[in-house]
Amino acid sequence: MVRKILIQLKTYFLAKKYQEAEELVLKSINDGYAHADLYYMAGEVKRATSNKFIWSFLFSDQLKEAEAYFLHALTFEVHSPYVYHSLGLTYVALQDYKRAIPLLKHFVEKIVREKIIFLEYLDIWYSKLWAWEMPIFIKKFPCGNYLFQQGDW
């Protein structure tokens, strides 16, 4: 049943039907479904409706709710590495870089370790907060040099 709910949630999310996604995810959580991906999607919906970072200071309540959902997703033994990515980006939007950097590093290290590199999720490389970290990443991971050469630096 959770798989069916998650598919519907992702469909709503990709169609930018955030209200429907929020209603479905909150209903599912209130009905007692406990799954890390439900909390991850709840956080994603809150983060998406916070206007993506441009005016995030106006939406800090929604970002704080997103943070709470992501943190809850991390309490499950099995969870997606993308929770670290989304939580890190939430902290970037809240301008809490001290908390963002370790999470984003952990995400990248986990993805590289598992050889699941999705370049579209590495938009964090364009952020100024990674500019001083790039040489360290290239030395640590052989694929880092390839990723570095692919961007518009």
PDB file of N, CA, C and O in Angstrom, residues 48-113:
ATOM      1  N   ALA A  48       9.473  22.508  -1.419  1.00  0.00           N
ATOM      2  CA  ALA A  48       9.069  23.009  -2.742  1.00  0.00           C
ATOM      3  C   ALA A  48       8.132  24.198  -2.630  1.00  0.00           C
ATOM      4  O   ALA A  48       8.190  25.116  -3.444  1.00  0.00           O
ATOM      5  N   THR A  49       7.284  24.196  -1.626  1.00  0.00           N
ATOM      6  CA  THR A  49       6.336  25.300  -1.476  1.00  0.00           C
ATOM      7  C   THR A  49       6.952  26.498  -0.767  1.00  0.00           C
ATOM      8  O   THR A  49       6.299  27.511  -0.608  1.00  0.00           O
ATOM      9  N   SER A  50       8.213  26.378  -0.365  1.00  0.00           N
ATOM     10  CA  SER A  50       8.880  27.512   0.291  1.00  0.00           C
ATOM     11  C   SER A  50       9.517  28.430  -0.738  1.00  0.00           C
ATOM     12  O   SER A  50      10.350  29.257  -0.402  1.00  0.00           O
ATOM     13  N   ASN A  51       9.160  28.239  -1.998  1.00  0.00           N
ATOM     14  CA  ASN A  51       9.594  29.115  -3.096  1.00  0.00           C
ATOM     15  C   ASN A  51      11.066  28.943  -3.425  1.00  0.00           C
ATOM     16  O   ASN A  51      11.731  29.858  -3.870  1.00  0.00           O
ATOM     17  N   LYS A  52      11.574  27.798  -3.153  1.00  0.00           N
ATOM     18  CA  LYS A  52      12.895  27.321  -3.567  1.00  0.00           C
ATOM     19  C   LYS A  52      14.078  28.146  -3.128  1.00  0.00           C
ATOM     20  O   LYS A  52      14.987  28.016  -3.521  1.00  0.00           O
ATOM     21  N   PHE A  53      14.287  28.911  -2.341  1.00  0.00           N
ATOM     22  CA  PHE A  53      15.502  29.617  -1.909  1.00  0.00           C
ATOM     23  C   PHE A  53      15.518  31.094  -2.253  1.00  0.00           C
ATOM     24  O   PHE A  53      16.196  31.836  -1.587  1.00  0.00           O
ATOM     25  N   ILE A  54      14.837  31.566  -3.288  1.00  0.00           N
ATOM     26  CA  ILE A  54      14.962  32.970  -3.679  1.00  0.00           C
ATOM     27  C   ILE A  54      14.439  33.878  -2.566  1.00  0.00           C
ATOM     28  O   ILE A  54      15.084  34.827  -2.166  1.00  0.00           O
ATOM     29  N   TRP A  55      13.269  33.561  -2.072  1.00  0.00           N
ATOM     30  CA  TRP A  55      12.671  34.334  -0.986  1.00  0.00           C
ATOM     31  C   TRP A  55      12.494  33.456   0.244  1.00  0.00           C
ATOM     32  O   TRP A  55      11.555  33.609   0.991  1.00  0.00           O
ATOM     33  N   SER A  56      13.404  32.554   0.477  1.00  0.00           N
ATOM     34  CA  SER A  56      13.229  31.556   1.527  1.00  0.00           C
ATOM     35  C   SER A  56      13.085  32.161   2.922  1.00  0.00           C
ATOM     36  O   SER A  56      12.437  31.581   3.775  1.00  0.00           O
ATOM     37  N   PHE A  57      13.662  33.338   3.138  1.00  0.00           N
ATOM     38  CA  PHE A  57      13.543  33.952   4.461  1.00  0.00           C
ATOM     39  C   PHE A  57      12.086  34.243   4.811  1.00  0.00           C
ATOM     40  O   PHE A  57      11.732  34.333   5.976  1.00  0.00           O
ATOM     41  N   LEU A  58      11.225  34.390   3.799  1.00  0.00           N
ATOM     42  CA  LEU A  58       9.804  34.608   4.050  1.00  0.00           C
ATOM     43  C   LEU A  58       9.074  33.315   4.388  1.00  0.00           C
ATOM     44  O   LEU A  58       7.957  33.349   4.879  1.00  0.00           O
ATOM     45  N   PHE A  59       9.715  32.185   4.106  1.00  0.00           N
ATOM     46  CA  PHE A  59       9.067  30.884   4.267  1.00  0.00           C
ATOM     47  C   PHE A  59       9.800  30.012   5.285  1.00  0.00           C
ATOM     48  O   PHE A  59       9.795  28.800   5.186  1.00  0.00           O
ATOM     49  N   SER A  60      10.443  30.615   6.260  1.00  0.00           N
ATOM     50  CA  SER A  60      11.244  29.836   7.195  1.00  0.00           C
ATOM     51  C   SER A  60      10.405  28.841   7.986  1.00  0.00           C
ATOM     52  O   SER A  60      10.905  27.784   8.363  1.00  0.00           O
ATOM     53  N   ASP A  61       9.118  29.141   8.233  1.00  0.00           N
ATOM     54  CA  ASP A  61       8.266  28.179   8.938  1.00  0.00           C
ATOM     55  C   ASP A  61       8.105  26.901   8.125  1.00  0.00           C
ATOM     56  O   ASP A  61       8.178  25.804   8.670  1.00  0.00           O
ATOM     57  N   GLN A  62       7.884  27.050   6.819  1.00  0.00           N
ATOM     58  CA  GLN A  62       7.757  25.875   5.964  1.00  0.00           C
ATOM     59  C   GLN A  62       9.075  25.114   5.890  1.00  0.00           C
ATOM     60  O   GLN A  62       9.088  23.893   5.873  1.00  0.00           O
ATOM     61  N   LEU A  63      10.173  25.837   5.848  1.00  0.00           N
ATOM     62  CA  LEU A  63      11.477  25.176   5.813  1.00  0.00           C
ATOM     63  C   LEU A  63      11.760  24.447   7.126  1.00  0.00           C
ATOM     64  O   LEU A  63      12.352  23.365   7.120  1.00  0.00           O
ATOM     65  N   LYS A  64      11.325  25.017   8.228  1.00  0.00           N
ATOM     66  CA  LYS A  64      11.489  24.346   9.531  1.00  0.00           C
ATOM     67  C   LYS A  64      10.647  23.061   9.573  1.00  0.00           C
ATOM     68  O   LYS A  64      11.072  22.053  10.128  1.00  0.00           O
ATOM     69  N   GLU A  65       9.445  23.111   8.990  1.00  0.00           N
ATOM     70  CA  GLU A  65       8.618  21.904   8.908  1.00  0.00           C
ATOM     71  C   GLU A  65       9.294  20.865   8.022  1.00  0.00           C
ATOM     72  O   GLU A  65       9.312  19.675   8.346  1.00  0.00           O
ATOM     73  N   ALA A  66       9.854  21.303   6.906  1.00  0.00           N
ATOM     74  CA  ALA A  66      10.581  20.392   6.016  1.00  0.00           C
ATOM     75  C   ALA A  66      11.735  19.755   6.765  1.00  0.00           C
ATOM     76  O   ALA A  66      11.957  18.539   6.684  1.00  0.00           O
ATOM     77  N   GLU A  67      12.480  20.557   7.523  1.00  0.00           N
ATOM     78  CA  GLU A  67      13.596  20.046   8.325  1.00  0.00           C
ATOM     79  C   GLU A  67      13.114  18.943   9.269  1.00  0.00           C
ATOM     80  O   GLU A  67      13.743  17.883   9.373  1.00  0.00           O
ATOM     81  N   ALA A  68      11.993  19.180   9.947  1.00  0.00           N
ATOM     82  CA  ALA A  68      11.462  18.189  10.897  1.00  0.00           C
ATOM     83  C   ALA A  68      11.110  16.881  10.188  1.00  0.00           C
ATOM     84  O   ALA A  68      11.401  15.790  10.703  1.00  0.00           O
ATOM     85  N   TYR A  69      10.497  16.976   9.012  1.00  0.00           N
ATOM     86  CA  TYR A  69      10.161  15.759   8.261  1.00  0.00           C
ATOM     87  C   TYR A  69      11.418  15.012   7.814  1.00  0.00           C
ATOM     88  O   TYR A  69      11.495  13.788   7.907  1.00  0.00           O
ATOM     89  N   PHE A  70      12.422  15.738   7.326  1.00  0.00           N
ATOM     90  CA  PHE A  70      13.657  15.092   6.890  1.00  0.00           C
ATOM     91  C   PHE A  70      14.360  14.426   8.072  1.00  0.00           C
ATOM     92  O   PHE A  70      14.855  13.302   7.957  1.00  0.00           O
ATOM     93  N   LEU A  71      14.400  15.108   9.199  1.00  0.00           N
ATOM     94  CA  LEU A  71      15.036  14.526  10.386  1.00  0.00           C
ATOM     95  C   LEU A  71      14.301  13.260  10.838  1.00  0.00           C
ATOM     96  O   LEU A  71      14.923  12.287  11.261  1.00  0.00           O
ATOM     97  N   HIS A  72      12.980  13.285  10.722  1.00  0.00           N
ATOM     98  CA  HIS A  72      12.209  12.088  11.078  1.00  0.00           C
ATOM     99  C   HIS A  72      12.510  10.947  10.100  1.00  0.00           C
ATOM    100  O   HIS A  72      12.614   9.793  10.507  1.00  0.00           O
ATOM    101  N   ALA A  73      12.654  11.256   8.825  1.00  0.00           N
ATOM    102  CA  ALA A  73      12.990  10.227   7.831  1.00  0.00           C
ATOM    103  C   ALA A  73      14.321   9.567   8.166  1.00  0.00           C
ATOM    104  O   ALA A  73      14.504   8.363   7.956  1.00  0.00           O
ATOM    105  N   LEU A  74      15.253  10.329   8.701  1.00  0.00           N
ATOM    106  CA  LEU A  74      16.566   9.787   9.057  1.00  0.00           C
ATOM    107  C   LEU A  74      16.520   8.847  10.258  1.00  0.00           C
ATOM    108  O   LEU A  74      17.469   8.088  10.481  1.00  0.00           O
ATOM    109  N   THR A  75      15.436   8.872  11.016  1.00  0.00           N
ATOM    110  CA  THR A  75      15.334   7.972  12.173  1.00  0.00           C
ATOM    111  C   THR A  75      15.043   6.532  11.767  1.00  0.00           C
ATOM    112  O   THR A  75      15.233   5.628  12.566  1.00  0.00           O
ATOM    113  N   PHE A  76      14.591   6.329  10.540  1.00  0.00           N
ATOM    114  CA  PHE A  76      14.331   4.983  10.058  1.00  0.00           C
ATOM    115  C   PHE A  76      15.653   4.308   9.709  1.00  0.00           C
ATOM    116  O   PHE A  76      16.568   4.949   9.199  1.00  0.00           O
ATOM    117  N   GLU A  77      15.733   3.025   9.976  1.00  0.00           N
ATOM    118  CA  GLU A  77      16.969   2.294   9.689  1.00  0.00           C
ATOM    119  C   GLU A  77      17.315   2.352   8.203  1.00  0.00           C
ATOM    120  O   GLU A  77      18.470   2.508   7.825  1.00  0.00           O
ATOM    121  N   VAL A  78      16.310   2.227   7.359  1.00  0.00           N
ATOM    122  CA  VAL A  78      16.512   2.291   5.911  1.00  0.00           C
ATOM    123  C   VAL A  78      15.890   3.589   5.405  1.00  0.00           C
ATOM    124  O   VAL A  78      14.700   3.830   5.619  1.00  0.00           O
ATOM    125  N   HIS A  79      16.719   4.409   4.775  1.00  0.00           N
ATOM    126  CA  HIS A  79      16.238   5.661   4.198  1.00  0.00           C
ATOM    127  C   HIS A  79      17.101   6.009   2.996  1.00  0.00           C
ATOM    128  O   HIS A  79      18.222   5.554   2.845  1.00  0.00           O
ATOM    129  N   SER A  80      16.554   6.836   2.147  1.00  0.00           N
ATOM    130  CA  SER A  80      17.240   7.247   0.923  1.00  0.00           C
ATOM    131  C   SER A  80      18.383   8.205   1.241  1.00  0.00           C
ATOM    132  O   SER A  80      18.254   9.062   2.117  1.00  0.00           O
ATOM    133  N   PRO A  81      19.484   8.101   0.507  1.00  0.00           N
ATOM    134  CA  PRO A  81      20.551   9.083   0.700  1.00  0.00           C
ATOM    135  C   PRO A  81      20.120  10.494   0.292  1.00  0.00           C
ATOM    136  O   PRO A  81      20.718  11.479   0.718  1.00  0.00           O
ATOM    137  N   TYR A  82      19.067  10.601  -0.482  1.00  0.00           N
ATOM    138  CA  TYR A  82      18.582  11.907  -0.903  1.00  0.00           C
ATOM    139  C   TYR A  82      17.978  12.704   0.245  1.00  0.00           C
ATOM    140  O   TYR A  82      17.789  13.913   0.136  1.00  0.00           O
ATOM    141  N   VAL A  83      17.701  12.046   1.366  1.00  0.00           N
ATOM    142  CA  VAL A  83      17.245  12.773   2.551  1.00  0.00           C
ATOM    143  C   VAL A  83      18.354  13.727   3.001  1.00  0.00           C
ATOM    144  O   VAL A  83      18.084  14.877   3.354  1.00  0.00           O
ATOM    145  N   TYR A  84      19.602  13.261   2.964  1.00  0.00           N
ATOM    146  CA  TYR A  84      20.735  14.117   3.344  1.00  0.00           C
ATOM    147  C   TYR A  84      20.838  15.323   2.404  1.00  0.00           C
ATOM    148  O   TYR A  84      21.099  16.440   2.833  1.00  0.00           O
ATOM    149  N   HIS A  85      20.639  15.057   1.123  1.00  0.00           N
ATOM    150  CA  HIS A  85      20.687  16.122   0.112  1.00  0.00           C
ATOM    151  C   HIS A  85      19.621  17.176   0.389  1.00  0.00           C
ATOM    152  O   HIS A  85      19.908  18.382   0.461  1.00  0.00           O
ATOM    153  N   SER A  86      18.393  16.730   0.568  1.00  0.00           N
ATOM    154  CA  SER A  86      17.282  17.667   0.775  1.00  0.00           C
ATOM    155  C   SER A  86      17.402  18.407   2.098  1.00  0.00           C
ATOM    156  O   SER A  86      17.129  19.610   2.162  1.00  0.00           O
ATOM    157  N   LEU A  87      17.831  17.715   3.139  1.00  0.00           N
ATOM    158  CA  LEU A  87      18.022  18.375   4.428  1.00  0.00           C
ATOM    159  C   LEU A  87      19.151  19.401   4.320  1.00  0.00           C
ATOM    160  O   LEU A  87      19.035  20.521   4.830  1.00  0.00           O
ATOM    161  N   GLY A  88      20.220  19.050   3.620  1.00  0.00           N
ATOM    162  CA  GLY A  88      21.314  19.986   3.408  1.00  0.00           C
ATOM    163  C   GLY A  88      20.868  21.226   2.654  1.00  0.00           C
ATOM    164  O   GLY A  88      21.214  22.359   3.017  1.00  0.00           O
ATOM    165  N   LEU A  89      20.076  21.041   1.612  1.00  0.00           N
ATOM    166  CA  LEU A  89      19.575  22.187   0.841  1.00  0.00           C
ATOM    167  C   LEU A  89      18.594  23.029   1.657  1.00  0.00           C
ATOM    168  O   LEU A  89      18.508  24.242   1.483  1.00  0.00           O
ATOM    169  N   THR A  90      17.875  22.378   2.559  1.00  0.00           N
ATOM    170  CA  THR A  90      16.985  23.115   3.460  1.00  0.00           C
ATOM    171  C   THR A  90      17.814  24.029   4.361  1.00  0.00           C
ATOM    172  O   THR A  90      17.477  25.197   4.556  1.00  0.00           O
ATOM    173  N   TYR A  91      18.926  23.494   4.876  1.00  0.00           N
ATOM    174  CA  TYR A  91      19.806  24.318   5.709  1.00  0.00           C
ATOM    175  C   TYR A  91      20.461  25.436   4.898  1.00  0.00           C
ATOM    176  O   TYR A  91      20.670  26.530   5.417  1.00  0.00           O
ATOM    177  N   VAL A  92      20.771  25.183   3.635  1.00  0.00           N
ATOM    178  CA  VAL A  92      21.307  26.246   2.775  1.00  0.00           C
ATOM    179  C   VAL A  92      20.262  27.353   2.654  1.00  0.00           C
ATOM    180  O   VAL A  92      20.587  28.541   2.774  1.00  0.00           O
ATOM    181  N   ALA A  93      19.012  26.983   2.421  1.00  0.00           N
ATOM    182  CA  ALA A  93      17.944  27.974   2.300  1.00  0.00           C
ATOM    183  C   ALA A  93      17.766  28.763   3.590  1.00  0.00           C
ATOM    184  O   ALA A  93      17.432  29.944   3.559  1.00  0.00           O
ATOM    185  N   LEU A  94      18.007  28.102   4.726  1.00  0.00           N
ATOM    186  CA  LEU A  94      17.921  28.775   6.021  1.00  0.00           C
ATOM    187  C   LEU A  94      19.222  29.494   6.373  1.00  0.00           C
ATOM    188  O   LEU A  94      19.334  30.066   7.456  1.00  0.00           O
ATOM    189  N   GLN A  95      20.182  29.445   5.467  1.00  0.00           N
ATOM    190  CA  GLN A  95      21.505  30.057   5.630  1.00  0.00           C
ATOM    191  C   GLN A  95      22.251  29.501   6.841  1.00  0.00           C
ATOM    192  O   GLN A  95      23.008  30.208   7.505  1.00  0.00           O
ATOM    193  N   ASP A  96      22.039  28.207   7.104  1.00  0.00           N
ATOM    194  CA  ASP A  96      22.738  27.508   8.182  1.00  0.00           C
ATOM    195  C   ASP A  96      23.788  26.599   7.538  1.00  0.00           C
ATOM    196  O   ASP A  96      23.622  25.384   7.457  1.00  0.00           O
ATOM    197  N   TYR A  97      24.869  27.210   7.078  1.00  0.00           N
ATOM    198  CA  TYR A  97      25.865  26.493   6.283  1.00  0.00           C
ATOM    199  C   TYR A  97      26.667  25.493   7.114  1.00  0.00           C
ATOM    200  O   TYR A  97      27.110  24.477   6.580  1.00  0.00           O
ATOM    201  N   LYS A  98      26.828  25.753   8.396  1.00  0.00           N
ATOM    202  CA  LYS A  98      27.571  24.816   9.239  1.00  0.00           C
ATOM    203  C   LYS A  98      26.872  23.464   9.310  1.00  0.00           C
ATOM    204  O   LYS A  98      27.522  22.432   9.428  1.00  0.00           O
ATOM    205  N   ARG A  99      25.565  23.465   9.257  1.00  0.00           N
ATOM    206  CA  ARG A  99      24.816  22.211   9.271  1.00  0.00           C
ATOM    207  C   ARG A  99      24.644  21.654   7.866  1.00  0.00           C
ATOM    208  O   ARG A  99      24.515  20.449   7.684  1.00  0.00           O
ATOM    209  N   ALA A 100      24.644  22.522   6.863  1.00  0.00           N
ATOM    210  CA  ALA A 100      24.422  22.092   5.481  1.00  0.00           C
ATOM    211  C   ALA A 100      25.615  21.327   4.918  1.00  0.00           C
ATOM    212  O   ALA A 100      25.452  20.273   4.297  1.00  0.00           O
ATOM    213  N   ILE A 101      26.808  21.847   5.115  1.00  0.00           N
ATOM    214  CA  ILE A 101      27.991  21.279   4.470  1.00  0.00           C
ATOM    215  C   ILE A 101      28.209  19.808   4.821  1.00  0.00           C
ATOM    216  O   ILE A 101      28.386  18.987   3.918  1.00  0.00           O
ATOM    217  N   PRO A 102      28.180  19.402   6.101  1.00  0.00           N
ATOM    218  CA  PRO A 102      28.398  17.976   6.391  1.00  0.00           C
ATOM    219  C   PRO A 102      27.342  17.063   5.767  1.00  0.00           C
ATOM    220  O   PRO A 102      27.653  15.958   5.322  1.00  0.00           O
ATOM    221  N   LEU A 103      26.103  17.532   5.726  1.00  0.00           N
ATOM    222  CA  LEU A 103      25.034  16.718   5.127  1.00  0.00           C
ATOM    223  C   LEU A 103      25.233  16.554   3.626  1.00  0.00           C
ATOM    224  O   LEU A 103      25.079  15.461   3.080  1.00  0.00           O
ATOM    225  N   LEU A 104      25.579  17.639   2.955  1.00  0.00           N
ATOM    226  CA  LEU A 104      25.793  17.575   1.514  1.00  0.00           C
ATOM    227  C   LEU A 104      27.029  16.739   1.185  1.00  0.00           C
ATOM    228  O   LEU A 104      27.028  15.972   0.217  1.00  0.00           O
ATOM    229  N   LYS A 105      28.061  16.845   2.008  1.00  0.00           N
ATOM    230  CA  LYS A 105      29.248  15.998   1.822  1.00  0.00           C
ATOM    231  C   LYS A 105      28.880  14.525   1.989  1.00  0.00           C
ATOM    232  O   LYS A 105      29.287  13.683   1.197  1.00  0.00           O
ATOM    233  N   HIS A 106      28.121  14.244   3.041  1.00  0.00           N
ATOM    234  CA  HIS A 106      27.716  12.858   3.307  1.00  0.00           C
ATOM    235  C   HIS A 106      26.903  12.308   2.137  1.00  0.00           C
ATOM    236  O   HIS A 106      27.090  11.161   1.728  1.00  0.00           O
ATOM    237  N   PHE A 107      26.013  13.121   1.608  1.00  0.00           N
ATOM    238  CA  PHE A 107      25.212  12.706   0.458  1.00  0.00           C
ATOM    239  C   PHE A 107      26.107  12.343  -0.721  1.00  0.00           C
ATOM    240  O   PHE A 107      25.975  11.270  -1.309  1.00  0.00           O
ATOM    241  N   VAL A 108      27.031  13.227  -1.063  1.00  0.00           N
ATOM    242  CA  VAL A 108      27.902  12.991  -2.214  1.00  0.00           C
ATOM    243  C   VAL A 108      28.773  11.757  -1.982  1.00  0.00           C
ATOM    244  O   VAL A 108      28.918  10.914  -2.869  1.00  0.00           O
ATOM    245  N   GLU A 109      29.330  11.622  -0.789  1.00  0.00           N
ATOM    246  CA  GLU A 109      30.171  10.460  -0.484  1.00  0.00           C
ATOM    247  C   GLU A 109      29.375   9.163  -0.589  1.00  0.00           C
ATOM    248  O   GLU A 109      29.858   8.167  -1.124  1.00  0.00           O
ATOM    249  N   LYS A 110      28.153   9.181  -0.091  1.00  0.00           N
ATOM    250  CA  LYS A 110      27.309   7.981  -0.139  1.00  0.00           C
ATOM    251  C   LYS A 110      26.940   7.626  -1.580  1.00  0.00           C
ATOM    252  O   LYS A 110      26.988   6.473  -1.967  1.00  0.00           O
ATOM    253  N   ILE A 111      26.624   8.623  -2.367  1.00  0.00           N
ATOM    254  CA  ILE A 111      26.274   8.388  -3.762  1.00  0.00           C
ATOM    255  C   ILE A 111      27.479   7.845  -4.523  1.00  0.00           C
ATOM    256  O   ILE A 111      27.368   6.892  -5.292  1.00  0.00           O
ATOM    257  N   VAL A 112      28.651   8.446  -4.309  1.00  0.00           N
ATOM    258  CA  VAL A 112      29.859   7.984  -4.989  1.00  0.00           C
ATOM    259  C   VAL A 112      30.192   6.558  -4.558  1.00  0.00           C
ATOM    260  O   VAL A 112      30.515   5.710  -5.381  1.00  0.00           O
ATOM    261  N   ARG A 113      30.085   6.310  -3.261  1.00  0.00           N
ATOM    262  CA  ARG A 113      30.394   4.987  -2.725  1.00  0.00           C
ATOM    263  C   ARG A 113      29.487   3.930  -3.343  1.00  0.00           C
ATOM    264  O   ARG A 113      29.901   2.833  -3.644  1.00  0.00           O
TER     265      ARG A 113
END
